[in-house]
Short mmCIF file of C-alpha atoms in Angstrom, two decimals:
data_model
loop_
_atom_site.label_atom_id
_atom_site.label_comp_id
_atom_site.label_asym_id
_atom_site.label_seq_id
_atom_site.Cartn_x
_atom_site.Cartn_y
_atom_site.Cartn_z
CA MET A 1141 -2.69 -43.33 -16.74
CA ASP A 1142 0.69 -44.03 -15.15
CA ASN A 1143 2.50 -41.60 -12.88
CA LYS A 1144 4.67 -40.18 -15.64
CA GLU A 1145 1.74 -39.31 -17.86
CA TYR A 1146 -0.20 -37.94 -14.95
CA ILE A 1147 2.67 -35.68 -13.92
CA ALA A 1148 3.26 -34.59 -17.52
CA SER A 1149 -0.38 -33.57 -17.89
CA GLY A 1150 0.30 -30.49 -15.75
CA ILE A 1151 -2.61 -31.17 -13.41
CA LEU A 1152 -0.41 -31.12 -10.29
CA GLU A 1153 0.79 -27.58 -11.04
CA LEU A 1154 -2.82 -26.47 -11.27
CA TYR A 1155 -3.59 -28.34 -8.05
CA VAL A 1156 -0.99 -26.27 -6.19
CA ALA A 1157 -2.29 -23.07 -7.81
CA GLY A 1158 -5.79 -23.89 -6.62
CA SER A 1159 -7.11 -23.61 -10.16
CA LEU A 1160 -8.90 -26.94 -10.31
CA SER A 1161 -12.54 -27.65 -9.59
CA GLU A 1162 -13.53 -28.95 -6.18
CA LYS A 1163 -14.07 -32.42 -7.59
CA GLU A 1164 -10.68 -32.50 -9.30
CA ASN A 1165 -9.04 -31.26 -6.11
CA GLU A 1166 -10.51 -34.16 -4.15
CA GLU A 1167 -9.36 -36.63 -6.79
CA VAL A 1168 -5.80 -35.33 -6.78
CA SER A 1169 -5.73 -35.17 -2.96
CA ALA A 1170 -6.81 -38.80 -2.68
CA LEU A 1171 -4.32 -39.87 -5.33
CA ILE A 1172 -1.27 -38.19 -3.83
CA GLN A 1173 -2.15 -39.58 -0.42
CA GLU A 1174 -1.55 -43.07 -1.77
CA ASN A 1175 1.18 -42.35 -4.25
CA PRO A 1176 4.50 -41.06 -2.81
CA GLU A 1177 5.91 -40.25 -6.25
CA LEU A 1178 3.02 -37.90 -7.01
CA LEU A 1179 3.20 -36.40 -3.52
CA ALA A 1180 6.92 -35.69 -3.95
CA GLU A 1181 6.17 -33.96 -7.24
CA VAL A 1182 3.49 -31.79 -5.63
CA ILE A 1183 5.86 -30.83 -2.82
CA SER A 1184 8.54 -29.79 -5.31
CA ILE A 1185 6.10 -27.71 -7.32
CA GLU A 1186 4.90 -26.06 -4.13
CA LYS A 1187 8.47 -25.25 -3.07
CA ALA A 1188 9.12 -23.53 -6.37
CA ILE A 1189 5.90 -21.50 -6.13
CA VAL A 1190 6.58 -20.52 -2.51
CA GLN A 1191 9.97 -19.14 -3.57
CA LEU A 1192 8.67 -17.40 -6.65
CA THR A 1193 5.84 -15.68 -4.81
CA ALA A 1194 8.10 -14.72 -1.91
CA ALA A 1195 10.33 -12.85 -4.37
CA ALA A 1196 7.44 -10.48 -5.10
CA LYS A 1197 7.48 -9.36 -1.48
CA LYS A 1198 8.86 -5.92 -0.73
CA ASP A 1199 11.52 -5.61 1.92
CA ALA A 1200 9.16 -5.48 4.87
CA THR A 1201 9.93 -7.99 7.57
CA TYR A 1202 7.24 -10.12 9.05
CA SER A 1203 7.07 -11.21 12.61
CA PHE A 1204 4.77 -13.80 14.05
CA ASN A 1205 4.84 -11.90 17.34
CA ASP A 1206 2.82 -9.13 15.72
CA ILE A 1207 -0.18 -11.40 15.36
CA LYS A 1208 0.43 -13.79 18.21
CA ASN A 1209 -1.74 -11.98 20.74
CA GLN A 1210 -4.57 -11.77 18.23
CA LEU A 1211 -4.78 -15.53 17.93
CA LYS A 1212 -7.59 -16.51 20.20
CA ASP A 1213 -7.61 -19.94 21.68
CA THR A 1214 -11.09 -20.81 20.60
CA GLU A 1215 -10.74 -24.47 21.38
CA THR A 1216 -13.06 -25.34 24.21
CA LYS A 1217 -11.50 -27.32 26.96
CA VAL A 1218 -13.64 -30.30 27.83
CA ILE A 1219 -12.88 -32.30 30.91
CA THR A 1220 -13.83 -35.85 30.20
CA PHE A 1221 -13.69 -38.73 32.57
CA PRO A 1222 -14.67 -42.34 32.09
CA LYS A 1223 -18.11 -43.36 33.08
CA PRO A 1224 -17.81 -44.73 36.60
CA ASN A 1225 -18.28 -48.43 36.92
CA ARG A 1226 -19.02 -48.17 40.56
CA LYS A 1227 -20.87 -45.57 42.45
CA GLN A 1228 -17.96 -44.79 44.77
CA TYR A 1229 -15.99 -43.24 41.89
CA ILE A 1230 -18.60 -40.57 41.49
CA GLY A 1231 -17.51 -38.95 44.70
CA TRP A 1232 -13.87 -38.88 43.60
CA ALA A 1233 -14.82 -37.55 40.20
CA ALA A 1234 -16.95 -34.83 41.76
CA ALA A 1235 -14.12 -33.88 44.06
CA PHE A 1236 -11.71 -33.82 41.15
CA ILE A 1237 -13.97 -31.60 39.08
CA LEU A 1238 -14.57 -29.30 42.00
CA GLY A 1239 -10.85 -29.13 42.65
CA SER A 1240 -9.92 -28.43 39.05
CA THR A 1241 -12.71 -25.90 38.68
CA LEU A 1242 -11.43 -24.06 41.73
CA LEU A 1243 -7.89 -24.17 40.44
CA LEU A 1244 -9.05 -22.97 37.05
CA SER A 1245 -10.93 -20.04 38.52
CA VAL A 1246 -7.98 -19.04 40.64
CA LEU A 1247 -5.81 -19.10 37.53
CA GLN A 1248 -8.38 -17.20 35.53
CA ASN A 1249 -8.77 -14.68 38.29
CA ASN A 1250 -5.04 -14.07 38.35
CA SER A 1251 -4.81 -13.62 34.63
CA LEU A 1252 -7.79 -11.26 34.70
CA LYS A 1253 -6.09 -9.23 37.40
CA GLU A 1254 -2.93 -9.02 35.33
CA GLN A 1255 -4.89 -7.98 32.30
CA LEU A 1256 -6.70 -5.35 34.32
CA SER A 1257 -3.53 -3.84 35.72
CA ALA A 1258 -1.99 -3.75 32.25
CA GLU A 1259 -5.04 -1.97 30.91
CA LYS A 1260 -5.01 0.45 33.81
CA GLN A 1261 -1.39 1.29 33.15
CA GLN A 1262 -2.12 1.87 29.48
CA LEU A 1263 -4.95 4.19 30.35
CA GLU A 1264 -2.79 6.16 32.75
CA GLU A 1265 -0.15 6.57 30.09
CA GLN A 1266 -2.76 7.81 27.68
CA ILE A 1267 -4.11 10.35 30.15
CA ASN A 1268 -0.61 11.48 30.92
CA LYS A 1269 0.13 11.94 27.23
CA SER A 1270 -3.09 13.85 26.58
CA SER A 1271 -2.56 16.22 29.49
CA ASN A 1272 0.97 16.89 28.27
CA SER A 1273 -0.25 17.78 24.82
CA LEU A 1274 -3.02 19.87 26.35
CA ALA A 1275 -0.45 21.81 28.34
CA ASP A 1276 1.58 22.29 25.16
CA ALA A 1277 -1.47 23.55 23.33
CA GLU A 1278 -2.31 25.98 26.14
CA LYS A 1279 1.21 27.32 26.11
CA LEU A 1280 0.94 27.90 22.36
CA ILE A 1281 -2.35 29.77 22.71
CA GLU A 1282 -0.72 31.96 25.33
CA VAL A 1283 2.11 32.75 22.94
CA PHE A 1284 -0.25 33.64 20.12
CA ARG A 1285 -2.26 35.97 22.35
CA ASP A 1286 0.66 37.76 23.93
CA LYS A 1287 0.62 41.36 22.70
CA ASP A 1288 4.39 41.64 22.92
CA ILE A 1289 4.87 38.87 20.47
CA ILE A 1290 5.32 39.89 16.86
CA SER A 1291 3.76 37.70 14.23
CA ILE A 1292 5.41 37.54 10.83
CA PRO A 1293 3.72 35.71 7.97
CA LEU A 1294 6.15 34.05 5.55
CA ALA A 1295 4.79 33.85 2.02
CA GLY A 1296 5.49 31.15 -0.57
CA GLN A 1297 8.23 31.93 -3.10
CA THR A 1298 8.88 31.01 -6.75
CA VAL A 1299 9.96 27.45 -6.05
CA SER A 1300 6.84 26.69 -4.02
CA PRO A 1301 4.22 29.45 -4.34
CA THR A 1302 1.62 27.56 -2.28
CA SER A 1303 3.86 27.19 0.76
CA TYR A 1304 3.44 29.41 3.76
CA ALA A 1305 4.58 29.61 7.34
CA LYS A 1306 4.29 31.92 10.29
CA VAL A 1307 6.82 33.11 12.82
CA TYR A 1308 5.85 34.32 16.28
CA TRP A 1309 8.76 36.22 17.71
CA ASP A 1310 9.04 36.69 21.44
CA LYS A 1311 11.75 39.29 21.95
CA LYS A 1312 11.58 38.97 25.74
CA THR A 1313 12.70 35.38 25.69
CA ASN A 1314 14.66 35.65 22.44
CA SER A 1315 12.78 32.82 20.88
CA ILE A 1316 10.60 32.27 17.87
CA TYR A 1317 7.76 29.85 17.42
CA LEU A 1318 7.60 28.70 13.83
CA ASP A 1319 4.37 27.26 12.51
CA ALA A 1320 5.49 25.29 9.46
CA LYS A 1321 2.33 23.36 8.75
CA GLY A 1322 2.03 25.05 5.35
CA LEU A 1323 5.26 23.52 4.02
CA PRO A 1324 5.24 20.31 1.98
CA GLU A 1325 7.06 17.22 3.31
CA PRO A 1326 10.74 17.66 2.40
CA PRO A 1327 12.04 15.12 -0.15
CA GLU A 1328 14.31 12.39 1.20
CA GLY A 1329 17.80 13.60 2.03
CA LYS A 1330 16.68 17.23 2.35
CA VAL A 1331 15.74 19.39 5.32
CA TYR A 1332 14.25 22.80 5.82
CA GLN A 1333 16.61 25.37 7.26
CA VAL A 1334 15.40 28.51 8.98
CA TRP A 1335 17.24 31.78 8.47
CA SER A 1336 17.18 35.11 10.21
CA LEU A 1337 17.97 37.90 7.74
CA THR A 1338 19.13 41.47 8.01
CA LEU A 1339 18.38 43.31 4.83
CA ASP A 1340 20.93 46.02 4.18
CA PRO A 1341 23.28 44.43 3.37
CA LEU A 1342 21.54 41.07 3.04
CA THR A 1343 23.04 38.89 5.76
CA PRO A 1344 21.57 35.49 6.55
CA THR A 1345 22.10 33.80 9.91
CA SER A 1346 21.11 30.19 10.30
CA LEU A 1347 18.64 29.49 13.10
CA GLY A 1348 18.85 25.75 12.56
CA VAL A 1349 17.34 22.93 10.57
CA LEU A 1350 13.90 21.36 11.04
CA ASP A 1351 15.22 17.81 11.05
CA THR A 1352 12.22 16.52 12.98
CA PHE A 1353 9.82 17.99 10.42
CA THR A 1354 8.34 14.71 9.24
CA ALA A 1355 7.95 13.25 12.71
CA ASP A 1356 6.53 16.38 14.28
CA VAL A 1357 2.75 16.25 14.46
CA ASN A 1358 1.76 19.89 14.89
CA LYS A 1359 4.73 21.25 12.92
CA ILE A 1360 5.33 24.00 15.42
CA PHE A 1361 8.96 24.52 16.29
CA THR A 1362 10.48 26.56 19.07
CA ILE A 1363 13.80 28.09 18.04
CA SER A 1364 15.98 30.55 19.94
CA ASN A 1365 16.76 33.77 18.13
CA ALA A 1366 18.80 36.56 19.66
CA ASN A 1367 19.38 38.28 16.31
CA GLN A 1368 18.05 41.67 15.28
CA SER A 1369 16.13 39.95 12.53
CA GLU A 1370 14.56 42.02 9.78
CA ALA A 1371 13.13 39.05 7.94
CA PHE A 1372 12.82 35.29 8.21
CA GLY A 1373 13.20 32.75 5.43
CA ILE A 1374 13.04 29.00 5.01
CA THR A 1375 15.10 27.18 2.41
CA LEU A 1376 15.40 23.53 1.44
CA GLU A 1377 18.92 22.28 2.03
CA PRO A 1378 20.75 18.96 1.95
CA ALA A 1379 20.40 16.93 5.16
CA GLY A 1380 22.42 18.54 7.94
CA GLY A 1381 21.89 22.04 6.62
CA SER A 1382 24.16 24.52 4.79
CA LEU A 1383 26.40 27.42 5.81
CA SER A 1384 24.60 29.85 3.57
CA PRO A 1385 21.09 29.58 2.16
CA ASN A 1386 20.44 28.21 -1.31
CA LEU A 1387 18.20 31.00 -2.53
CA GLU A 1388 16.98 28.96 -5.50
CA GLN A 1389 15.33 26.70 -2.94
CA LEU A 1390 13.78 29.52 -0.94
CA TYR A 1391 10.35 28.23 0.08
CA THR A 1392 8.96 31.04 2.20
CA LEU A 1393 10.04 34.53 3.14
CA GLY A 1394 8.58 37.29 5.28
CA ALA A 1395 9.84 40.63 6.53
CA VAL A 1396 9.33 41.90 10.06
CA ALA A 1397 7.06 44.96 10.01
CA SER A 1398 9.05 47.91 11.28
CA MET B 1209 6.91 -34.04 4.88
CA VAL B 1210 5.30 -36.11 7.62
CA ASN B 1211 6.61 -33.26 9.68
CA GLN B 1212 4.44 -30.75 7.86
CA GLU B 1213 1.35 -32.91 8.15
CA LEU B 1214 1.97 -33.00 11.86
CA LEU B 1215 2.37 -29.22 12.00
CA ILE B 1216 -0.90 -28.76 10.19
CA SER B 1217 -2.80 -31.10 12.46
CA GLN B 1218 -1.34 -29.34 15.51
CA PHE B 1219 -2.33 -26.02 13.99
CA GLN B 1220 -5.88 -27.29 13.65
CA LYS B 1221 -5.79 -28.10 17.34
CA LYS B 1222 -4.84 -24.45 17.91
CA ASP B 1223 -1.20 -25.04 18.75
CA VAL B 1224 0.40 -21.59 18.54
CA LYS B 1225 3.95 -22.94 18.27
CA ALA B 1226 3.09 -25.14 15.33
CA TYR B 1227 1.35 -22.20 13.69
CA GLU B 1228 4.41 -20.04 14.14
CA LYS B 1229 6.41 -22.55 12.09
CA LEU B 1230 3.81 -22.55 9.32
CA TYR B 1231 3.75 -18.77 9.44
CA ASN B 1232 7.50 -18.57 8.97
CA LEU B 1233 7.32 -20.99 6.07
CA TYR B 1234 4.71 -19.04 4.16
CA CYS B 1235 4.53 -15.40 5.31
CA ASN B 1236 6.92 -14.10 2.65
CA SER B 1237 5.15 -15.97 -0.08
CA ILE B 1238 1.72 -14.77 1.03
CA SER B 1239 3.03 -11.24 1.31
CA GLY B 1240 4.39 -11.45 -2.25
CA VAL B 1241 1.04 -12.56 -3.60
CA VAL B 1242 -0.83 -9.85 -1.70
CA ASN B 1243 1.67 -7.18 -2.71
CA ASN B 1244 1.30 -8.18 -6.34
CA ILE B 1245 -2.43 -7.52 -6.10
CA VAL B 1246 -2.60 -4.42 -3.89
CA LYS B 1247 0.68 -2.88 -5.07
CA ASN B 1248 1.34 -1.14 -1.80
CA ASN B 1249 3.87 -2.36 0.69
CA ASP B 1250 2.17 -1.09 3.84
CA VAL B 1251 -1.22 -2.38 2.82
CA ALA B 1252 0.32 -5.71 1.84
CA GLN B 1253 1.85 -6.01 5.27
CA GLU B 1254 -1.44 -5.34 6.99
CA ILE B 1255 -3.41 -7.74 4.79
CA THR B 1256 -0.80 -10.49 5.17
CA GLN B 1257 -1.03 -10.37 8.96
CA ASP B 1258 -4.78 -10.37 8.63
CA VAL B 1259 -4.67 -13.44 6.40
CA PHE B 1260 -2.82 -15.39 9.06
CA ILE B 1261 -5.32 -14.34 11.72
CA LYS B 1262 -8.20 -15.35 9.48
CA ALA B 1263 -6.58 -18.71 8.78
CA TRP B 1264 -6.16 -19.30 12.49
CA ASN B 1265 -9.77 -18.42 13.21
CA ASN B 1266 -10.94 -20.73 10.45
CA ALA B 1267 -8.45 -23.52 11.09
CA GLU B 1268 -11.15 -26.18 11.24
CA SER B 1269 -12.31 -25.37 7.71
CA TYR B 1270 -9.07 -26.63 6.20
CA SER B 1271 -9.10 -30.21 4.98
CA SER B 1272 -6.22 -32.02 3.30
CA LYS B 1273 -8.88 -33.81 1.25
CA LYS B 1274 -9.57 -30.56 -0.58
CA GLY B 1275 -6.02 -29.44 -1.29
CA ARG B 1276 -2.67 -28.36 0.07
CA PHE B 1277 -2.41 -26.17 3.17
CA PHE B 1278 -0.35 -23.68 1.16
CA THR B 1279 -3.03 -23.53 -1.51
CA TRP B 1280 -5.67 -22.98 1.14
CA ILE B 1281 -3.89 -20.03 2.72
CA LEU B 1282 -2.96 -18.72 -0.74
CA ASN B 1283 -6.68 -18.60 -1.51
CA ILE B 1284 -7.44 -16.69 1.66
CA ALA B 1285 -4.69 -14.24 0.76
CA ARG B 1286 -5.86 -13.67 -2.80
CA ASN B 1287 -9.45 -13.20 -1.69
CA SER B 1288 -8.49 -10.73 1.04
CA ALA B 1289 -6.30 -8.76 -1.37
CA ILE B 1290 -8.96 -8.72 -4.07
CA ASP B 1291 -11.56 -7.60 -1.51
CA TYR B 1292 -9.28 -4.72 -0.69
CA THR B 1293 -8.93 -3.69 -4.34
CA ARG B 1294 -12.72 -3.41 -4.46
CA SER B 1295 -12.76 -1.11 -1.44
CA LYS B 1296 -13.14 2.64 -1.65
CA LYS B 1297 -9.75 3.13 -0.05
CA PHE B 1298 -8.01 1.36 -2.89
CA LYS B 1299 -9.98 3.11 -5.62
CA GLU B 1300 -9.14 6.44 -4.08
CA SER B 1301 -5.48 5.65 -4.30
CA LYS B 1302 -5.99 5.33 -8.09
CA GLN B 1303 -3.61 2.50 -8.70
CA ASN B 1304 -3.45 1.46 -12.28
CA LEU B 1305 -3.36 -2.20 -13.02
CA ASN B 1306 -0.26 -2.96 -14.94
CA ALA B 1307 -0.05 -6.29 -16.69
CA ASP B 1308 3.69 -6.40 -16.19
CA PHE B 1309 3.50 -5.75 -12.51
CA LEU B 1310 4.82 -9.15 -11.50
CA VAL B 1311 8.00 -8.52 -13.40
CA ASP B 1312 8.09 -5.01 -12.09
CA ILE B 1313 7.85 -6.18 -8.52
CA LEU B 1314 10.41 -8.91 -8.91
CA GLU B 1315 12.80 -6.47 -10.50
CA THR B 1316 12.48 -3.82 -7.82
CA SER B 1317 12.05 -5.94 -4.74
CA SER B 1318 15.01 -6.28 -2.48
CA SER B 1319 13.99 -9.06 -0.14
CA LEU B 1320 17.49 -9.59 1.11
CA ASP B 1321 16.15 -11.04 4.30
CA SER B 1322 14.25 -13.79 2.54
CA THR B 1323 15.80 -17.16 2.02
CA THR B 1324 14.78 -17.19 -1.61
CA ASN B 1325 17.16 -16.91 -4.45
CA THR B 1326 15.78 -13.50 -5.35
CA ILE B 1327 18.50 -12.42 -7.74
CA GLY B 1328 18.27 -15.66 -9.66
CA LEU B 1329 14.50 -15.35 -9.71
CA LYS B 1330 14.64 -11.86 -11.11
CA GLU B 1331 16.89 -12.99 -13.90
CA PHE B 1332 14.65 -15.93 -14.48
CA VAL B 1333 11.50 -13.84 -14.71
CA THR B 1334 13.20 -11.36 -17.00
CA LYS B 1335 14.16 -14.14 -19.38
CA LEU B 1336 10.77 -15.85 -19.27
CA GLY B 1337 8.61 -15.49 -22.33
CA ASP B 1338 5.62 -13.17 -22.04
CA SER B 1339 3.18 -16.03 -22.24
CA CYS B 1340 4.86 -17.77 -19.31
CA LYS B 1341 4.77 -14.55 -17.29
CA SER B 1342 1.07 -14.07 -17.84
CA VAL B 1343 0.18 -17.71 -17.21
CA ILE B 1344 2.12 -17.76 -13.93
CA GLU B 1345 0.74 -14.43 -12.83
CA LEU B 1346 -2.88 -15.36 -13.53
CA LEU B 1347 -2.77 -18.85 -12.01
CA TYR B 1348 -0.58 -18.31 -8.95
CA PHE B 1349 -0.75 -14.63 -8.13
CA LYS B 1350 -4.28 -13.81 -9.22
CA GLY B 1351 -6.01 -17.13 -8.53
CA PHE B 1352 -7.62 -17.56 -11.94
CA THR B 1353 -9.13 -20.96 -12.69
CA GLN B 1354 -7.92 -22.85 -15.71
CA LYS B 1355 -11.00 -21.78 -17.62
CA GLU B 1356 -10.72 -18.11 -16.64
CA ALA B 1357 -7.06 -18.06 -17.60
CA SER B 1358 -7.86 -19.65 -20.96
CA GLU B 1359 -10.47 -16.96 -21.65
CA GLU B 1360 -8.22 -14.14 -20.48
CA LEU B 1361 -5.31 -15.25 -22.65
CA SER B 1362 -7.41 -16.67 -25.51
CA MET B 1363 -5.65 -20.02 -25.24
CA PRO B 1364 -7.33 -23.43 -25.21
CA ILE B 1365 -7.72 -24.93 -21.73
CA GLY B 1366 -5.36 -27.78 -22.54
CA THR B 1367 -2.69 -25.35 -23.67
CA ILE B 1368 -2.88 -23.44 -20.36
CA LYS B 1369 -2.23 -26.68 -18.54
CA THR B 1370 0.78 -27.79 -20.58
CA LYS B 1371 2.16 -24.28 -21.01
CA ASN B 1372 2.05 -23.77 -17.26
CA ARG B 1373 3.74 -27.13 -16.69
CA THR B 1374 6.58 -26.08 -18.99
CA CYS B 1375 6.97 -22.69 -17.31
CA ILE B 1376 7.00 -24.15 -13.80
CA GLY B 1377 9.40 -26.79 -15.06
CA GLU B 1378 11.85 -24.07 -16.07
CA LEU B 1379 11.41 -22.39 -12.72
CA ARG B 1380 12.14 -25.64 -10.90
CA THR B 1381 15.25 -26.28 -12.94
CA MET B 1382 16.46 -22.81 -12.07
CA LEU B 1383 15.73 -23.29 -8.35
CA GLY B 1384 16.85 -26.89 -8.29
CA VAL B 1385 13.64 -28.22 -6.74
#
């Protein structure tokens, strides 16, 4: 079979796909090694496939640096030296080995030390972080136990009956702690906005938007509130918040017990 | 191409710099193949990185006598992705396997950062006949053998081979390679 026929048979496309048997693969590999025309054809096919498959990638970017430190150098380093012709070389060789071994251990020692100090630093950061979050948690418990703090449950409304939230209102410090764990993730481009309401006549005052909702882990927000609130509500608003609440998107609402 | 042979032999000697070049040549392609199987961008990203770590750890098992380097790493990628689809995690996510997914992915992907002619490729895939789409998807994205593809599509083995040649031929004309 000449090159043209061989190429036309379609076997090279299957070779690149990896769809051939092991035996066929070996045959094609041997053939393209000796035949530049066939090799060029394989390279072109491969180029086309690389581009086609790459187009099925989503827009994530890939960086070699992300895997670089996971690539272990598993190659063993072997120090070889020629067999000495004369006995006197043995001494030199021994000295050389001793010298390089010493050097190697010094280097290794240094890199171990570096590694150790990096690990130590990491650990310290972790401890620091945990004790911060512990302090936060303790502060929250304190708030929830304080008898002067009023707790107001906010119940789910028509648009989202399963939603709920809770407001802990500390009148001494004029602040509220909002536990919003019971709200669903807001859709993209929307935020939750918290409102203080007085009921007669119904007057809403914005207390702010929860624009860190998605990133916040415990979903507890501290918001200042100096209003004489009679109720609290949470609505879903376009990013940035609104001047007055969109009551069709009222997620939760709860009145302060008088 | 001597260049690439050199890169591969350096990679087998655990040369990180050489491997970085190979990585940059193929990471988008591998990610595309994985994404087509797992249908989840985040998972695809994770598996792709994993594939390149696996390839590094098994560098000595590659031999140019058995096939192309690209084909070798493509195989690792398909196997890793298929392993994932058999895992509990994947089944729990209840992904349905859509035969037209390749087209779907090509039409919605926005790999602006890639060097590939994505827009042209999308048009190309859209215009491709259904039989070309399925042959390409089975052979290149899913790793079917000739025989498996012929059974799946109820086409004689010989037809798979020539049909695929024609489809890839059209692709190459479009890409100019």
